[in-house]
């Protein structure tokens, strides 16, 4: 008998939710018709800024899923100063991220020392075939266009120390 | 008693009408219940919209679902007892069709006018237990077997309070014929005021509550859905069923909800009738013929109200544990309904 | 309808039930055969009630149905107890008097 | 009259076949389900005999409760799917002559005493009220005895089923 007020309260909760949904609409959105704006710093897809990459392999090694594949070869670039020796630089042959494996932890973005990887909020890149989820260098480069400018730092946050 | 809208219909025509009417009376409520309550009301109670794509406002979703189920592969487990496996869902659905046969929809619009209508309804509703046990055993799956045994235990336990709750109505009406019970409610009066007739939900409120709880348990709806508890038994006795065999179970579940609600509305809310004093009718013969058309609509409305109650409770409460479930039936509902019978009988004799 | 057609049917059911009681070893199957016998008796009661034009047969058919329900309840309780203690419900294995 | 006889013949044939399957089938659950067919047939025969109330009680008690109990019992005692040998005992062949002789004796007696006597075709329908008047009037004492039997059965079943 003691439970009855609680039971009635429980019924009231569902009934009130129903009336609220009637009046104000639901908390969900009808996805392909309406889209929710992703929050800032949303982790949608990882973009690659190829010119910054030095093939240091840090991202690939820190990836928990081993979903980043990097291949590179050394090339001789013209020397910086007149009469100097030509420099050896790493030229990127392949930079693939397999989004069928990726778990969006973002460690690769954090660990990149040269700001070559960025988060983009784009999320609509599902494919009918799982093989197409392997994004190669050029596709990852295209995502760069969707990367938003870095948001303002919050008040009182430390500036990055040089 | 063979004039529908004052048109005389030959016997074969009446029989055909009854069979078609039976199909409509089972399938139409089932479809409506699934769309209005399972798809829409449940979603709204969870602050979402439910199916929206098929047809305007998702109204064709039901047909899409049926189409999906019909084209699925009909899988039967290797070790299953195939014949029994195939028979089980049909027995469950058959119980529903037998059940609707006694529900009266109007002064002349009934399928059978059984003298022991209430008793018959309670009897055939228990046939579905057999189908459930058969499904559980023949699937050759321990989850199915456990689910089937739980369902049987639950359905037998809640059959008793259901019968006992109905006894109060039978005592008060003095008949087991559902048509006569409708008449007794609509032509009756409470202490001389006959403005709303005498719907037994007022005088038999305890019986009504017990009956609705027992119906909830017989339908294995949410607070009592231990037999198909998906977190421990996958889906109970339905685990191995797919395609149209699952569809039959699904239709059976919601059609039975509708038919039980119709029986409850006949027993406690006055059935197809409106209070006879509104139109100055006194007996069954003086009821106007248009009630044969209005009656089914009235029954349908009352059914929707009761199914709303059932579904509301289903969507609100968490599941009972097995021992709580049995204890509730044997230690709470049965004593209450026995006391209700006693009080009703004493008052019936006293007045 | 003849009186005898129902009585013959009942007799046939009764004899099939008797055969089941004699031939079966499984306790549950013996209980089922007893149900067959009880139903044959009930059929007789109801047939005679119609022949004699009163309700006595109906009353006693109802009593027998109630008795049968009680019998099955206790019988199956026994069978389950035996199964729990001996892991078998074969009646041939229960002939010794040791506990 | 003819329609009733055809109905009787069909139902009776199904019942006899099902009853024979009950005592010969080699799977306990199949036996129980065949028994359901027999019991449903008996209910149908009650309706032919104008015993509506008894028929409904038959469905409620036998099919709804007793058979479910049977299935419950067989499933709890590990009845397997498929053929289960060893359901018959050593004397199973003895049953056939016994049943034959019994049936022969009964048919002789029945044919001798009732011959071709007809059931009254216009027999007044027994109403539920008549039955209740019988139960609570003339046959009240057996009813009391029955309620004590049921009480004893309930208590006995609980005692048997308890673990300790």
Coordinates of N, CA and C in Angstrom, one line a residue, chain D residues 32-87:
Chain D
X32 N 1.1 -35.8 -24.4 CA 0.3 -34.7 -23.8 C -0.5 -33.9 -24.8
X33 N 0.2 -33.6 -25.9 CA -0.5 -32.8 -26.9 C -1.6 -33.6 -27.6
X34 N -1.4 -34.9 -27.8 CA -2.5 -35.7 -28.3 C -3.6 -35.8 -27.3
X35 N -3.3 -35.8 -26.1 CA -4.3 -35.9 -25.0 C -5.2 -34.6 -25.1
X36 N -4.5 -33.5 -25.4 CA -5.3 -32.2 -25.6 C -6.3 -32.4 -26.7
X37 N -5.9 -33.1 -27.8 CA -6.9 -33.3 -28.9 C -8.1 -34.1 -28.4
X38 N -7.8 -35.2 -27.6 CA -8.9 -36.0 -27.1 C -9.8 -35.1 -26.2
X39 N -9.2 -34.3 -25.3 CA -10.0 -33.6 -24.4 C -10.8 -32.5 -25.1
X40 N -10.3 -31.9 -26.1 CA -11.0 -30.9 -26.9 C -12.2 -31.7 -27.6
X41 N -11.9 -32.9 -28.1 CA -13.0 -33.7 -28.7 C -14.1 -34.0 -27.7
X42 N -13.7 -34.3 -26.5 CA -14.7 -34.6 -25.5 C -15.6 -33.4 -25.2
X43 N -14.9 -32.2 -25.2 CA -15.7 -30.9 -25.0 C -16.7 -30.8 -26.2
X44 N -16.2 -31.1 -27.4 CA -17.1 -30.9 -28.6 C -18.3 -31.9 -28.4
X45 N -18.0 -33.1 -27.9 CA -19.1 -34.1 -27.7 C -20.1 -33.6 -26.7
X46 N -19.6 -32.9 -25.6 CA -20.5 -32.3 -24.7 C -21.4 -31.3 -25.3
X47 N -20.9 -30.5 -26.2 CA -21.7 -29.6 -26.9 C -22.8 -30.3 -27.7
X48 N -22.4 -31.4 -28.4 CA -23.4 -32.2 -29.1 C -24.4 -32.7 -28.2
X49 N -24.0 -33.0 -26.9 CA -25.0 -33.5 -26.0 C -25.7 -32.4 -25.2
X50 N -25.6 -31.2 -25.7 CA -26.3 -30.0 -25.1 C -25.9 -29.7 -23.7
X51 N -24.6 -30.0 -23.4 CA -24.1 -29.7 -22.1 C -23.0 -28.6 -22.2
X52 N -23.6 -27.4 -22.5 CA -22.7 -26.2 -22.7 C -21.7 -26.0 -21.5
X53 N -22.3 -25.9 -20.3 CA -21.5 -25.5 -19.2 C -20.4 -26.5 -18.9
X54 N -20.8 -27.8 -19.0 CA -19.7 -28.8 -18.8 C -18.6 -28.7 -19.8
X55 N -19.0 -28.4 -21.1 CA -18.0 -28.3 -22.1 C -17.1 -27.2 -21.8
X56 N -17.6 -26.0 -21.4 CA -16.8 -24.9 -21.1 C -15.9 -25.2 -19.9
X57 N -16.4 -25.9 -18.9 CA -15.6 -26.3 -17.8 C -14.5 -27.2 -18.2
X58 N -14.8 -28.1 -19.1 CA -13.8 -29.0 -19.6 C -12.7 -28.3 -20.2
X59 N -13.0 -27.3 -21.1 CA -11.9 -26.5 -21.7 C -11.1 -25.7 -20.6
X60 N -11.9 -25.1 -19.7 CA -11.2 -24.3 -18.7 C -10.3 -25.1 -17.8
X61 N -10.8 -26.2 -17.3 CA -10.0 -27.0 -16.3 C -9.0 -27.9 -17.0
X62 N -9.5 -28.7 -18.0 CA -8.6 -29.7 -18.6 C -7.5 -29.0 -19.5
X63 N -8.0 -28.3 -20.5 CA -7.0 -27.7 -21.4 C -6.3 -26.6 -20.8
X64 N -7.0 -25.8 -20.0 CA -6.3 -24.6 -19.5 C -5.4 -24.9 -18.3
X65 N -5.8 -25.9 -17.5 CA -5.0 -26.1 -16.3 C -4.4 -27.4 -16.2
X66 N -5.1 -28.5 -16.4 CA -4.6 -29.8 -16.2 C -3.5 -30.1 -17.2
X67 N -3.8 -29.8 -18.5 CA -2.8 -30.1 -19.5 C -1.6 -29.3 -19.4
X68 N -1.8 -28.0 -18.9 CA -0.6 -27.1 -18.7 C 0.3 -27.7 -17.6
X69 N -0.4 -28.2 -16.6 CA 0.3 -28.9 -15.5 C 1.1 -30.1 -16.0
X70 N 0.4 -30.9 -16.9 CA 1.1 -32.0 -17.4 C 2.4 -31.6 -18.2
X71 N 2.2 -30.6 -19.1 CA 3.3 -30.2 -19.9 C 4.4 -29.6 -19.0
X72 N 4.0 -28.9 -18.0 CA 4.9 -28.4 -17.0 C 5.7 -29.5 -16.4
X73 N 5.0 -30.5 -15.9 CA 5.6 -31.7 -15.3 C 6.6 -32.4 -16.2
X74 N 6.1 -32.6 -17.4 CA 7.0 -33.3 -18.4 C 8.3 -32.5 -18.7
X75 N 8.1 -31.2 -18.8 CA 9.2 -30.4 -19.2 C 10.2 -30.3 -18.0
X76 N 9.7 -30.3 -16.8 CA 10.6 -30.2 -15.6 C 11.3 -31.5 -15.4
X77 N 10.7 -32.6 -15.9 CA 11.4 -33.9 -15.8 C 12.2 -34.3 -17.0
X78 N 12.8 -33.3 -17.7 CA 13.7 -33.5 -18.8 C 13.2 -34.3 -19.9
X79 N 12.1 -33.9 -20.5 CA 11.6 -34.7 -21.6 C 12.4 -34.2 -22.8
X80 N 13.0 -35.1 -23.5 CA 13.8 -34.6 -24.7 C 12.9 -34.5 -25.9
X81 N 13.4 -33.7 -26.9 CA 12.8 -33.7 -28.2 C 13.3 -35.0 -28.9
X82 N 12.3 -35.6 -29.6 CA 12.7 -36.8 -30.4 C 12.2 -38.1 -29.7
X83 N 12.6 -39.2 -30.2 CA 12.1 -40.5 -29.7 C 12.7 -40.8 -28.4
X84 N 11.9 -41.2 -27.5 CA 12.4 -41.6 -26.2 C 12.0 -43.1 -25.9
X85 N 13.0 -43.9 -26.0 CA 12.7 -45.4 -25.8 C 12.5 -45.7 -24.3
X86 N 11.9 -46.8 -24.0 CA 11.8 -47.2 -22.6 C 10.6 -46.5 -21.9
X87 N 9.5 -46.1 -22.7 CA 8.4 -45.6 -22.1 C 7.4 -46.7 -21.7

